[in-house]
Short mmCIF file of C-alpha atoms and ligand atoms in Angstrom, two decimals:
data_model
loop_
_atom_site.label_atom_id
_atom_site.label_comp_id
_atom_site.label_asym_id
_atom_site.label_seq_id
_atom_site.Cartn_x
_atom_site.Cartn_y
_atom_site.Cartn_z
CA UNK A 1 -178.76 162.19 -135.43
CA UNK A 2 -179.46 165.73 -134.15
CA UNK A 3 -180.50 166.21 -130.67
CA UNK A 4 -183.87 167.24 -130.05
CA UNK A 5 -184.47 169.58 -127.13
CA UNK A 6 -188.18 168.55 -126.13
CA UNK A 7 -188.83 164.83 -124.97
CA UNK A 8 -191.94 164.71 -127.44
CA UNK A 9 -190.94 164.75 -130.42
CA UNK A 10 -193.12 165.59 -133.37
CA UNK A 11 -191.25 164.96 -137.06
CA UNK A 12 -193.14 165.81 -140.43
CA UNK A 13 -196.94 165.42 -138.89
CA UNK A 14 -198.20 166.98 -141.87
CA UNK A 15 -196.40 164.93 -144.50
CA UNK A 16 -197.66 161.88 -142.80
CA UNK A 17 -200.77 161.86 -143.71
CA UNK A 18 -203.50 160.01 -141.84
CA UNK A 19 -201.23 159.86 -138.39
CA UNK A 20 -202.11 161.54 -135.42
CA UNK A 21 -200.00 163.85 -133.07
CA UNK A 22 -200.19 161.71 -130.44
CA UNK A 23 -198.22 158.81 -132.32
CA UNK A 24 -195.23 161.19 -131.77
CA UNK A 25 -192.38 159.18 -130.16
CA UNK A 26 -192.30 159.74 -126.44
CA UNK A 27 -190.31 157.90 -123.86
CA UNK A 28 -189.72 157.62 -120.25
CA UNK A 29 -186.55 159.68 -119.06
CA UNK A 30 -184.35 157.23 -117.20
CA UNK A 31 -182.49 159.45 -114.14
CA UNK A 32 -180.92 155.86 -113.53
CA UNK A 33 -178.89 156.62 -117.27
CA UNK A 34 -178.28 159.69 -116.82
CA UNK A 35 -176.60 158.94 -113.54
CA UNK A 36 -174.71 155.95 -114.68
CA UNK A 37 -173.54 158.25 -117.99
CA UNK A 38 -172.20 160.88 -115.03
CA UNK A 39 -170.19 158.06 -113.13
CA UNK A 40 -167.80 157.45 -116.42
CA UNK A 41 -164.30 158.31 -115.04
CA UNK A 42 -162.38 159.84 -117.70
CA UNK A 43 -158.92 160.06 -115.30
CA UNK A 44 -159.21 155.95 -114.70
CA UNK A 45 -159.66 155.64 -118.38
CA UNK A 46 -156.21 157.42 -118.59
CA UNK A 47 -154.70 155.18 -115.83
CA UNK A 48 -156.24 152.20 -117.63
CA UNK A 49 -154.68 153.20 -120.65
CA UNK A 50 -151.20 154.21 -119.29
CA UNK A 51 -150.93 150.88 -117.10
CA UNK A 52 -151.35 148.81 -120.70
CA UNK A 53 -148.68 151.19 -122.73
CA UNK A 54 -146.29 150.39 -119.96
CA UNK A 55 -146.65 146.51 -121.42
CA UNK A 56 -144.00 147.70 -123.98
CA UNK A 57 -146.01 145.93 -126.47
CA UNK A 58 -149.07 143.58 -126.45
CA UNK A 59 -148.32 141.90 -129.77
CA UNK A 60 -150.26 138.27 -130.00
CA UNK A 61 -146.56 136.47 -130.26
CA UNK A 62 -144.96 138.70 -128.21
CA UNK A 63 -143.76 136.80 -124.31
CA UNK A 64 -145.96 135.49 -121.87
CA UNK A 65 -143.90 134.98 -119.04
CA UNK A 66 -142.01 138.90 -118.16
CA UNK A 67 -144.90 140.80 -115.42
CA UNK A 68 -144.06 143.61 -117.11
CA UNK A 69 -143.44 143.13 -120.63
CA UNK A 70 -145.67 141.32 -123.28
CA UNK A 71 -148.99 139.99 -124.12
CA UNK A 72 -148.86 137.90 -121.12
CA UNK A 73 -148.63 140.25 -118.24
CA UNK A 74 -150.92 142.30 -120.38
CA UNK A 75 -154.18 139.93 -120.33
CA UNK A 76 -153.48 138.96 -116.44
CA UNK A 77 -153.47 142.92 -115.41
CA UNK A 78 -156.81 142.46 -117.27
CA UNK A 79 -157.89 139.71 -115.50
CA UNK A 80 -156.73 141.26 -111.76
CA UNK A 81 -158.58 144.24 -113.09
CA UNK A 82 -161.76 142.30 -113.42
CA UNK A 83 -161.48 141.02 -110.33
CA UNK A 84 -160.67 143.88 -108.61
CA UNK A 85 -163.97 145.35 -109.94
CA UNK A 86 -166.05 142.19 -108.76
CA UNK A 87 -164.68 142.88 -105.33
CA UNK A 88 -166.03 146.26 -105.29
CA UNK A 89 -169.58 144.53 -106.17
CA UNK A 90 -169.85 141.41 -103.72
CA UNK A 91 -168.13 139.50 -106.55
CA UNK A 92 -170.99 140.31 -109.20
CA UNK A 93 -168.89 138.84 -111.92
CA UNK A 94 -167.66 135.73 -113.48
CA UNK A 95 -163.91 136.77 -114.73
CA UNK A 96 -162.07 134.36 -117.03
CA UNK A 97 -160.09 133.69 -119.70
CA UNK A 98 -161.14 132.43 -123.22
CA UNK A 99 -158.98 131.05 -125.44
CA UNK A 100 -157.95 128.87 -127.99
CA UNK A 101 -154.42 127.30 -130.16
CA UNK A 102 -154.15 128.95 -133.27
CA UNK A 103 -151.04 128.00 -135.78
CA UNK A 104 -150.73 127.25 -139.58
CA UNK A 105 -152.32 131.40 -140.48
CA UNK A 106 -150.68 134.12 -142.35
CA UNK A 107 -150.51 135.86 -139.27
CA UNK A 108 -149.88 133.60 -136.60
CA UNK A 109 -148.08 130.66 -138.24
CA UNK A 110 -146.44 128.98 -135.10
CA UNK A 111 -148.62 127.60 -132.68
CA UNK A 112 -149.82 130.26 -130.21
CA UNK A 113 -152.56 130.43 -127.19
CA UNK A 114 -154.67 133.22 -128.21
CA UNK A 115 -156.33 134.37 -124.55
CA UNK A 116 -159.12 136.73 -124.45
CA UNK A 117 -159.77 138.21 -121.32
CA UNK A 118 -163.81 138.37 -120.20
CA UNK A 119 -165.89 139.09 -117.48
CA UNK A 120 -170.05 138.39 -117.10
CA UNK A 121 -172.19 140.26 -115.05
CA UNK A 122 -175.00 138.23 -115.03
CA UNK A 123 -178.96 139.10 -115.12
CA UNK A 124 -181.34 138.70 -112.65
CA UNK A 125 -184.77 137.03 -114.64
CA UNK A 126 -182.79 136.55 -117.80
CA UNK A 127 -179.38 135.30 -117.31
CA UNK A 128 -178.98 133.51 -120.31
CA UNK A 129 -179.71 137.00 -122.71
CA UNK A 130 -176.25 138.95 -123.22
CA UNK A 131 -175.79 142.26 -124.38
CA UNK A 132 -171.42 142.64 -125.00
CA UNK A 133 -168.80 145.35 -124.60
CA UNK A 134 -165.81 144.54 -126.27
CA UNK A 135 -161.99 145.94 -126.46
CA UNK A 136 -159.17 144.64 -128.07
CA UNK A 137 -155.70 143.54 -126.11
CA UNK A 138 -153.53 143.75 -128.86
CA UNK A 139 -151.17 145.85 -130.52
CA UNK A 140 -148.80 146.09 -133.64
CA UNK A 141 -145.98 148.18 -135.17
CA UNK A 142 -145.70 148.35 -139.52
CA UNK A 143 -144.57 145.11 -139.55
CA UNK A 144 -147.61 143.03 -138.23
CA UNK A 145 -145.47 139.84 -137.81
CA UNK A 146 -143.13 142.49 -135.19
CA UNK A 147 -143.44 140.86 -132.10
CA UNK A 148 -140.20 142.82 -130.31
CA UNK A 149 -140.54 146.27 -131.15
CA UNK A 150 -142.61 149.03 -128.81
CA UNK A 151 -145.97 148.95 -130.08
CA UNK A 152 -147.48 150.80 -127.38
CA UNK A 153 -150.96 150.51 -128.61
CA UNK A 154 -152.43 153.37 -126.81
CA UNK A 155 -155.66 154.37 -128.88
CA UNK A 156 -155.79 150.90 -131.07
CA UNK A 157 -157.04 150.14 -129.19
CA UNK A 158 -156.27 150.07 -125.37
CA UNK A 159 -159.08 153.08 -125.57
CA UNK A 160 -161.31 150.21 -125.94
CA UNK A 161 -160.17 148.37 -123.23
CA UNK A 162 -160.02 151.05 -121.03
CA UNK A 163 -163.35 152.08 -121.78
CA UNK A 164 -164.50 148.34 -121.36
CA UNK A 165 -163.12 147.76 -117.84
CA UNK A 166 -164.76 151.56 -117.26
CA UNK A 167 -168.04 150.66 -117.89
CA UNK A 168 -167.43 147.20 -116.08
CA UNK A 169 -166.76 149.45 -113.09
CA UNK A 170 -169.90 151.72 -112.97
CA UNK A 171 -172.64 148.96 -114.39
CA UNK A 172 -171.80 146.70 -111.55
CA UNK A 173 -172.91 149.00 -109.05
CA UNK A 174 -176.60 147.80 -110.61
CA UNK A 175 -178.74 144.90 -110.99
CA UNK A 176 -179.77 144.15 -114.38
CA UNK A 177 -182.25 141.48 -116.10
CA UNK A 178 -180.14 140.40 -118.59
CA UNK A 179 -176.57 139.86 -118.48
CA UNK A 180 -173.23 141.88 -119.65
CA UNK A 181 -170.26 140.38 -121.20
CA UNK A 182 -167.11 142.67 -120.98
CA UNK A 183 -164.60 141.68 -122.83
CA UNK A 184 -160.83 142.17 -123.79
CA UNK A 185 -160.24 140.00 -126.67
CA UNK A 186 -156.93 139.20 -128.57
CA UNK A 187 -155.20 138.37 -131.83
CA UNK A 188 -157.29 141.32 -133.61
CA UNK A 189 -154.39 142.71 -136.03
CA UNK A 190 -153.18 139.00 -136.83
CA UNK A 191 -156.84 138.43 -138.03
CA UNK A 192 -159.44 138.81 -135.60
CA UNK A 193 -158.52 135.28 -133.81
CA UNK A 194 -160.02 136.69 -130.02
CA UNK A 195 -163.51 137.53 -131.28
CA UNK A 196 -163.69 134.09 -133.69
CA UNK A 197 -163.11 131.94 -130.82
CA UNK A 198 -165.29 133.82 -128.72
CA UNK A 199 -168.41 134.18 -130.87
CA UNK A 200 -167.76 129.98 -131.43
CA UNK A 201 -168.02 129.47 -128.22
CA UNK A 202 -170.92 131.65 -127.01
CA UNK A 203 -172.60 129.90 -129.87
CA UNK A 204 -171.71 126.11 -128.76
CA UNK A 205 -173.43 127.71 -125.17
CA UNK A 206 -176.44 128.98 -126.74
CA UNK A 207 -175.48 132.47 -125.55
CA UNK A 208 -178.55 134.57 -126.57
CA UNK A 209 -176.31 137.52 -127.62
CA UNK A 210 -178.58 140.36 -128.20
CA UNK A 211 -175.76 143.24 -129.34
CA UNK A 212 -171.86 143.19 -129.49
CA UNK A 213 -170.87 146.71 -129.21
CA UNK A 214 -167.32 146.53 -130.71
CA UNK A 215 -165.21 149.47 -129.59
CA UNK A 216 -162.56 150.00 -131.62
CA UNK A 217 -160.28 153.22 -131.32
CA UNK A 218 -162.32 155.50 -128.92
CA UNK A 219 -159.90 158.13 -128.01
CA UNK A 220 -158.52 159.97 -131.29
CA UNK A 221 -160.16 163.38 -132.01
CA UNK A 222 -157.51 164.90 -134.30
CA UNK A 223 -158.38 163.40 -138.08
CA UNK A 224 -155.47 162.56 -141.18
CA UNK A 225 -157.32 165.70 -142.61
CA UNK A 226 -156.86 168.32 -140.18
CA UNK A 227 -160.41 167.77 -138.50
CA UNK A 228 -160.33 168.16 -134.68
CA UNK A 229 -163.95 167.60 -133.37
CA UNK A 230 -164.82 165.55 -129.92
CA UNK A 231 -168.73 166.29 -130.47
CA UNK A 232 -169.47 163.00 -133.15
CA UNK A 233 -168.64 158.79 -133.29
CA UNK A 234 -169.18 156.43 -135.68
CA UNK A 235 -171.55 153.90 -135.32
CA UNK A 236 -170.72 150.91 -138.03
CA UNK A 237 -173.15 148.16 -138.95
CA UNK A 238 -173.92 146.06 -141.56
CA UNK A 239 -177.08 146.40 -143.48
CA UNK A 240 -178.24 142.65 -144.42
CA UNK A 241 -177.24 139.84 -142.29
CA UNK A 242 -174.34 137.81 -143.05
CA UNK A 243 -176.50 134.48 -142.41
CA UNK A 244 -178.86 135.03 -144.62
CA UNK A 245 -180.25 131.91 -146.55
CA UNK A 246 -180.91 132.33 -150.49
CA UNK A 247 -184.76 131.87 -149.55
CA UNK A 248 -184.56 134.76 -146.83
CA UNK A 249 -182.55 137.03 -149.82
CA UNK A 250 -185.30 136.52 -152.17
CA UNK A 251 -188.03 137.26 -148.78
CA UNK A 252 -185.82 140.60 -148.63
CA UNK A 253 -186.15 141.47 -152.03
CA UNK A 254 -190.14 141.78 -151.69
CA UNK A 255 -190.81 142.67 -148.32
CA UNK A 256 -187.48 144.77 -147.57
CA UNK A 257 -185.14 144.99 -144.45
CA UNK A 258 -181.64 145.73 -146.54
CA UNK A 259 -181.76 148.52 -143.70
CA UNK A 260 -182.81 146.71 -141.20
CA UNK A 261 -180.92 144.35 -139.56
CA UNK A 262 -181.13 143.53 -136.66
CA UNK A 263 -177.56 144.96 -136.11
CA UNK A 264 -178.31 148.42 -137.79
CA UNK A 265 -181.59 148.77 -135.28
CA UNK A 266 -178.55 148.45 -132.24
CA UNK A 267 -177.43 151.22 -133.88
CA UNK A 268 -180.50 153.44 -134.38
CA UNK A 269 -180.78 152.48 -130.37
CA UNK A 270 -177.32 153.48 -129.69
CA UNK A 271 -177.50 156.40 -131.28
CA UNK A 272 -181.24 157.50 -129.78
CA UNK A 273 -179.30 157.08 -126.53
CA UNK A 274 -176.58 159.08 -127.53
CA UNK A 275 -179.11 162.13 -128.19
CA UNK A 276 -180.96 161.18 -125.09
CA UNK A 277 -178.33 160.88 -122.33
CA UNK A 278 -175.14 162.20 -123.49
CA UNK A 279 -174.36 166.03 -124.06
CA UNK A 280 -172.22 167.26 -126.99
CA UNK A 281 -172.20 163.70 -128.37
CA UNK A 282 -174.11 163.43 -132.21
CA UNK A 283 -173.58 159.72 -133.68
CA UNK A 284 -172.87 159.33 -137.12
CA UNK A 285 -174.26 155.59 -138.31
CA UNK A 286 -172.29 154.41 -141.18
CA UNK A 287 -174.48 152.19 -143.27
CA UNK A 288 -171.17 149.52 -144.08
CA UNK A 289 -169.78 146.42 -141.88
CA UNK A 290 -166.59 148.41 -141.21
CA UNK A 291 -164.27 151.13 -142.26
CA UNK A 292 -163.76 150.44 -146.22
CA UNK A 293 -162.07 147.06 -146.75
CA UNK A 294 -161.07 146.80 -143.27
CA UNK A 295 -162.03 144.92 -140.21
CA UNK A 296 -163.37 144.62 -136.54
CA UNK A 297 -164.33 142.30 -134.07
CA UNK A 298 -167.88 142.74 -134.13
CA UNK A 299 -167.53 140.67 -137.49
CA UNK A 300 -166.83 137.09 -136.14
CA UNK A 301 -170.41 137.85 -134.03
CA UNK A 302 -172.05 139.10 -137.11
CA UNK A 303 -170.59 135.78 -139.09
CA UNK A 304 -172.41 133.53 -136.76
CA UNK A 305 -175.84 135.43 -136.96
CA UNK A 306 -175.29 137.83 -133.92
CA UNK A 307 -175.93 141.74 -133.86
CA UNK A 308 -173.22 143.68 -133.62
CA UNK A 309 -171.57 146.77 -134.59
CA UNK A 310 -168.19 148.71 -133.90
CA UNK A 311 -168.10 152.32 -132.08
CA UNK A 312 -165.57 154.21 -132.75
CA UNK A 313 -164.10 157.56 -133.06
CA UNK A 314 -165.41 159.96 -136.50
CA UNK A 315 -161.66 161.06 -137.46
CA UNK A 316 -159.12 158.76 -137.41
CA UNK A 317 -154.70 159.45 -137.63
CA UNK A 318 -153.41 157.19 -139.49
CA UNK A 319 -149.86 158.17 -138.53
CA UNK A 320 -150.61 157.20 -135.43
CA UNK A 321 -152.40 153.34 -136.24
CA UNK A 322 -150.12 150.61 -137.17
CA UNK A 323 -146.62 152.49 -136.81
CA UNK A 324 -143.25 152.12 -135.30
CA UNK A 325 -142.27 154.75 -133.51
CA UNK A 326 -140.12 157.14 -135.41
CA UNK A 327 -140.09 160.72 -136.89
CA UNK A 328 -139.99 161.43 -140.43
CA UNK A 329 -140.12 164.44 -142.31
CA UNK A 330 -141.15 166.39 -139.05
CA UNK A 331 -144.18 163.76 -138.62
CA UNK A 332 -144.25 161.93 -135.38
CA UNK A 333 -145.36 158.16 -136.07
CA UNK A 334 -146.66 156.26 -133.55
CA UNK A 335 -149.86 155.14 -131.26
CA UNK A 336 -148.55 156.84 -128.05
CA UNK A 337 -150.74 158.40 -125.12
CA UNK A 338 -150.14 161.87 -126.37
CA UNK A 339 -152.60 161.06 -129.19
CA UNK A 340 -155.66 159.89 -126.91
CA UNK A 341 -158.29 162.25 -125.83
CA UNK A 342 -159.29 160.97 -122.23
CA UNK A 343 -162.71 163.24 -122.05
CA UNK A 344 -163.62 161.79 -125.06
CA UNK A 345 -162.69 158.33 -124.42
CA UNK A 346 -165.28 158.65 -121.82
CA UNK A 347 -167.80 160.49 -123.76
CA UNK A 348 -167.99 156.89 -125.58
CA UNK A 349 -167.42 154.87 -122.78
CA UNK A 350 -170.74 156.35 -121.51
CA UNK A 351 -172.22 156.08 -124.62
CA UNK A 352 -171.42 152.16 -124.40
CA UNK A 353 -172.52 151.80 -120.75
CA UNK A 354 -176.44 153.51 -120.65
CA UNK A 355 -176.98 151.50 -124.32
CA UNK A 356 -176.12 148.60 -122.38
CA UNK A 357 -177.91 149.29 -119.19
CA UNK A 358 -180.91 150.31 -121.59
CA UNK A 359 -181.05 146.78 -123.30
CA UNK A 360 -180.34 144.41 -119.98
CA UNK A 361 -183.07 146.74 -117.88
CA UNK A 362 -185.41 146.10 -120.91
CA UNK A 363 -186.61 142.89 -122.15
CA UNK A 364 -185.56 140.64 -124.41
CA UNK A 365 -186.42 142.31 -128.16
CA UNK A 366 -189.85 140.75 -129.42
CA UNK A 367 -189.31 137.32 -131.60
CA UNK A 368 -191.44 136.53 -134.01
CA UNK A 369 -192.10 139.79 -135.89
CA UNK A 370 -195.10 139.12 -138.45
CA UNK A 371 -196.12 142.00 -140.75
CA UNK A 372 -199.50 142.04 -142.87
CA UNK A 373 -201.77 144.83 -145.27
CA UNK A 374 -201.03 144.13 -148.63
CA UNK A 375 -204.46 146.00 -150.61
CA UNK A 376 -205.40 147.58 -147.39
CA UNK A 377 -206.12 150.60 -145.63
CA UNK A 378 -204.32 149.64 -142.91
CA UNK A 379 -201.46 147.42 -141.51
CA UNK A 380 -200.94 144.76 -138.63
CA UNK A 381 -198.47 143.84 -136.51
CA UNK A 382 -197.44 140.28 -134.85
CA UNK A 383 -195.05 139.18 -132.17
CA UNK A 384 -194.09 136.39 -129.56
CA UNK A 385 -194.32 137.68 -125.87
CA UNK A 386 -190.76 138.33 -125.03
CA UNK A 387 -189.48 135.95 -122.65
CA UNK A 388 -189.60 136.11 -119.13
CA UNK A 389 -193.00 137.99 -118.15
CA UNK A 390 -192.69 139.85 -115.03
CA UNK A 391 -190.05 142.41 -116.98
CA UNK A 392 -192.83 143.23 -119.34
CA UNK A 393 -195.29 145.93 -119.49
CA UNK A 394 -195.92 145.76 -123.40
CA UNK A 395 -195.08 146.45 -126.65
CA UNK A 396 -194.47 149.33 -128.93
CA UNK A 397 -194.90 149.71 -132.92
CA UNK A 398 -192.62 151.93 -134.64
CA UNK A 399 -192.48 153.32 -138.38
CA UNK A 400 -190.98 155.71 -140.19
CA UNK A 401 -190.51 156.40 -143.96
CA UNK A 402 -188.71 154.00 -145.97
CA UNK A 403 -185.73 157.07 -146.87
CA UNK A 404 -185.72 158.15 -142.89
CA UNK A 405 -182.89 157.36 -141.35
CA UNK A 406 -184.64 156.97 -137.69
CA UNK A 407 -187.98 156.33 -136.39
CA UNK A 408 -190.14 158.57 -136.49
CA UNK A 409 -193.54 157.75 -135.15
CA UNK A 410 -194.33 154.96 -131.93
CA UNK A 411 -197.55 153.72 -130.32
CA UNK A 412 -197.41 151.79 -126.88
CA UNK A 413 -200.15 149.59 -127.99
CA UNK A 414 -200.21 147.00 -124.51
CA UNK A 415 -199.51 143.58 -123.81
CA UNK A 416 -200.91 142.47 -126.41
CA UNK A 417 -199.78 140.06 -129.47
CA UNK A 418 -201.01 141.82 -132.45
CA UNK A 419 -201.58 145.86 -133.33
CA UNK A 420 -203.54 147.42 -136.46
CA UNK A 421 -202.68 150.81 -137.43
CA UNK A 422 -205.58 152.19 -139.08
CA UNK A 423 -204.76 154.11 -142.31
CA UNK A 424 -201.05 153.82 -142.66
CA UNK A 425 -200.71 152.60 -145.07
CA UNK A 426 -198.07 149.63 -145.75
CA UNK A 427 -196.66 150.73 -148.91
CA UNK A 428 -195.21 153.78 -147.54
CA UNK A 429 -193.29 152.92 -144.15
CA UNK A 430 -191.01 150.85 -142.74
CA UNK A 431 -192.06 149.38 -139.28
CA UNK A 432 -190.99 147.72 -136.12
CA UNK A 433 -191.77 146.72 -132.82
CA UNK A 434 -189.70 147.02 -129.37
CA UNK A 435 -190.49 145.26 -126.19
CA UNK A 436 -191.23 147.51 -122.64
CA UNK A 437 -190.55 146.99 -119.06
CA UNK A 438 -192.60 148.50 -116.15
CA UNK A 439 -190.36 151.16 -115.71
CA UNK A 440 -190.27 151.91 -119.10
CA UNK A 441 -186.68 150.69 -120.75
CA UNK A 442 -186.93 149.59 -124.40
CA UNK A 443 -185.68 147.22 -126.27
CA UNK A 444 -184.27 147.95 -129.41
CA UNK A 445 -186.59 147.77 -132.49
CA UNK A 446 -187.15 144.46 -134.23
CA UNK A 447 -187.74 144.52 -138.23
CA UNK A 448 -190.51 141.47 -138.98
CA UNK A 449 -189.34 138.45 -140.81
CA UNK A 450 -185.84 137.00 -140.87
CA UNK A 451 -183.90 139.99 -142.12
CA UNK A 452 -184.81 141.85 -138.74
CA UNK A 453 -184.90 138.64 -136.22
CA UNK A 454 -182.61 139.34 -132.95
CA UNK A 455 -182.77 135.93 -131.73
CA UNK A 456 -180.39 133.19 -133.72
CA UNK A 457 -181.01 129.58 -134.32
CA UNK A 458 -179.02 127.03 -132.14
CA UNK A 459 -178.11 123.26 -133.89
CA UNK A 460 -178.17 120.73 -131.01
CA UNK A 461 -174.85 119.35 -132.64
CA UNK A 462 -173.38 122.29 -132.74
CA UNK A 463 -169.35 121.13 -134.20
CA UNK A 464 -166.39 121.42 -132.66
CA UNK A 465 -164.50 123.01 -135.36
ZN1 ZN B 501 -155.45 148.06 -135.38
#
C-alpha cells in the first residue's frame, strides 16, 4: 500500500457515511521498531550469503561429511551461526536441528536425513505463542536430481537465510512476550521436505504458531522483463484456509472471509509495517498461495491450519533460479552473488524483523471472534480475552469496505469483551478485531468465525505419521 505521511490517517470520511473522524486509524509510533529496522546489517547479509556460496553446492543429496563442501557443512555453519548469536545474548536461544528420513519420493528416492537448522528465542509471559522467520538451506542446478554440480544458490535462496540469521542477530538484543522461531529449513526444491517435517512437529508440540513469514528470494531487484526497482516486495498469502471443513465453506459462503484469512490479515500487518517503519519500501500483497503453480515453505504451515505467507522480492530472473552455470547466447545463467542486491536484502530483512517484534511485543491475536447485526442499525463485536493478562491493555475493532484492500477505520474500544458500533451498518463492511498491549503493539487483525481464527485446534492423539 502507499505510504501515508501523517500518523492519523483519515480515508473516504465522507463516503462512509454515519462514521466519525475520530474512528480514523491511529497508532502508537514504536521508536523501539524503528530502531531495530536501523540495526539490519546489509554488509553481514553479504558475508552471510558469501560464506554459504562457498559450500559449492547445498543440494539435499549432496555430502555431509567435507567442512567445506555440501549440504552438511552447510547446515552446521548454520548451526555455529546460531550459536554464535546466542552468545552475544547470554545464550537467549535454543539452537537445534530438526529433521527427519525421507526416501521412496520423486525427488529424494534414496533414503536421506533431511536437517533443518532452527533456533527459538523464547517469550517472556507467553512462551508457548510463536511467530516464525524462515529461509531455505538448499540449492539446485537444471537438473533437480544434480547433486555434484556448483549450485551456488546465492539469492534462492541463501538471501533468506541470510536475512534469517540477520534478524536473529538484532531481535535478540530484546525481550519479547512471545517467542521467535528462526529457521533454516531444507529439502525445499526436492519438495518442500524441511518445512513438512517442521510444521508436523510444531503441531505434535502444540506450538501456537501465530505467523510463518516464509522468505523466499529476497535479494533480486533486476526482473526477466527489464524491471529494475528496489522500492516494492511481494507479500503472498492464501485467501481461504486450507483446513477448512465443508460446514465452515458453506459458513463462508454467507457470512464471508474468502479475504480474510487469518494468513492474508499477517499480510495486511506486514505490509502496515512496511509503510510505517521502513522508507522506500511499498508491499505489494498478492491475493494467491504462491507464485502461479509454484511453491514455498510457508505451505506445509498453511496445510496444517497455520498462518503463513512468503516475502519475497517483486521481480524475479529466471536465468538466474534453477540454472547451471553457463553462458549462452551472451546470457549468463546462474544464481551467483553478482545477482543479489545486499541493500535490499536488508530492506526485507527489516521488514521481517519489526513485523515480528510487532506480533511477540503484542498479545496473542483475540480468539473467539463473534460477529452480530443482521436487520440492524448497528453491529457487535465478540472476543475471548487474549491469553496472558498483564500484556493487555484492550482491544481494537477494525472495518473497512468489503472491495478495500486495507483497513480503513479502528476504535480502541477497552478491555472489554464485546463492542457495538452504532450505525454501521453490517451489510456494508468487513470487520475485525486486534488485541493491544500497554505500550501499544498490535496484534494483527482477527476476521470472526472460523475463516479468520488464528489459533488452530490440537488432537490429543496427535499421529505419528
Ligand atoms: Zn528454488
Amino acid at each position: 500500500m502507499k505510504k501515508l505521511s501523517s500518523v492519523t490517517i483519515g480515508l473516504g470520511l465522507l463516503l462512509a457515511g454515519g462514521v466519525q473522524a475520530q474512528d480514523a486509524i491511529t497508532y502508537n509510533d514504536q521508536q523501539k521498531l524503528h530502531d531495530i529496522a536501523d540495526a539490519v546489517s546489509a554488509k553481514r547479509i553479504e558475508q552471510d550469503i558469501r560464506k554459504l556460496v562457498s559450500f559449492g553446492t547445498r543440494h539435499t543429496l549432496s555430502e555431509t561429511e567435507s567442512d567445506t563442501r555440501g549440504i552438511g557443512a552447510a547446515r552446521r555453519w548454520v548451526y555455529q551461526e546460531f550459536q554464535r548469536i546466542s552468545a552475544d545474548c547470554g545464550g537467549c536461544l535454543e539452537v537445534m536441528y530438526v529433521s527427519d528420513i525421507v526416501e521412496g519420493e520423486d525427488r529424494i528416492p534414496d533414503a536421506t536425513e533431511v536437517k533443518s537448522v532452527i533456533a527459538i528465542q523464547r517469550g517472556s509471559t507467553d512462551p508457548d505463542r510463536y511467530v516464525m522467520m524462515s529461509g531455505d538451506i538448499d540449492s539446485r542446478v537444471s537438473d533437480v536430481m544434480d547433486a555434484t554440480s556448483d549450485a551456488p544458490g546465492a539469492n534462492d535462496n541463501a538471501s533468506g537465510v541470510a536475512g534469517t540469521l540477520e534478524a536473529a542477530r538484532v531481535l535478540s538484543q530484546y525481550n519479547f512476550d512471545g517467542s521467535i522461531v528462526y529457521a533454516a529449513l531444507s529439502g525445499e526444491e526436492q519438495g518442500l521436505f524441511g518445512g513438512k517435517i517442521l510444521a508436523r512437529k510444531a503441531k505434535q508440540n502444540k506450538w501456537r504458531i501465530m505467523a510463518v513469514l516464509n522468505n523466499d528470494m529476497i535479494g533480486n531487484i533486476e526482473g526477466i522483463n527489464g524491471v529494475i526497482n528496489n522500492t516494492t516486495a511481494r507479500i503472498f498469502a492464501e485467501g481461504t484456509r486450507m483446513d477448512e471443513t465443508d460446514r465452515e465453506a458453506t459458513m463462508r459462503r454467507f457470512y464471508g472471509g474468502e479475504n480474510d484469512s487469518p494468513s492474508r490479515n499477517v499480510a495486511r500487518y506486514i505490509d502496515t509495517m512496511a509503510d510505517r517503519y521502513i522508507a522506500n519500501l511499498d508491499t505489494m500483497i498478492v491475493y494467491r498461495l504462491d507464485r502461479f503453480g509454484r511453491g514455498g515453505h510457508h505451505r506445509p504451515f498453511n496445510d496444517l491450519g497455520y498462518p503463513g505467507v512468503r516475502i519475497m522480492e517483486t521481480n524475479e530472473n529466471y536465468n538466474r533460479q534453477h540454472q547451471d552455470l553457463r553462458t549462452e547466447n551472451g546470457i549468463e545463467y546462474g544464481d551467483t552473488i553478482e545477482g543479489v542486491d545486499f541493500d535490499y536484502a536488508a530492506k526485507l530483512t527489516a521488514l521481517n524483523a519489526v513485523s515480528l517484534a510487532g506480533m511477540s511485543w503484542a498479545p496473542e491475536p483475540p480468539q473467539n471472534v463473534d460477529i452480530r447485526g443482521a436487520v440492524q442499525p448497528s453491529t457487535t463485536l465478540s472476543w475471548n480475552d487474549a491469553r496472558g493478562e498483564e500484556n493487555v491493555m484492550g482491544y481494537k475493532v477494525y472495518w473497512r469496505l468489503t472491495s478495500e484492500p486495507q483497513w480503513q477505520w479502528s476504535r480502541y474500544v477497552g478491555d472489554v469483551n464485546e463492542y457495538t458500533l452504532e450505525n454501521v451498518v453490517i451489510d456494508n463492511y468487513i470487520f475485525g478485531v486486534a488485541s493491544v498491549s500497554p505500550d501499544g503493539f498490535e496484534s494483527p487483525v482477527v476476521f470472526p468465525g472460523p475463516a479468520g481464527e488464528f489459533s488452530i485446534e490440537f488432537e490429543d492423539d496427535t499421529d505419528d505419521n
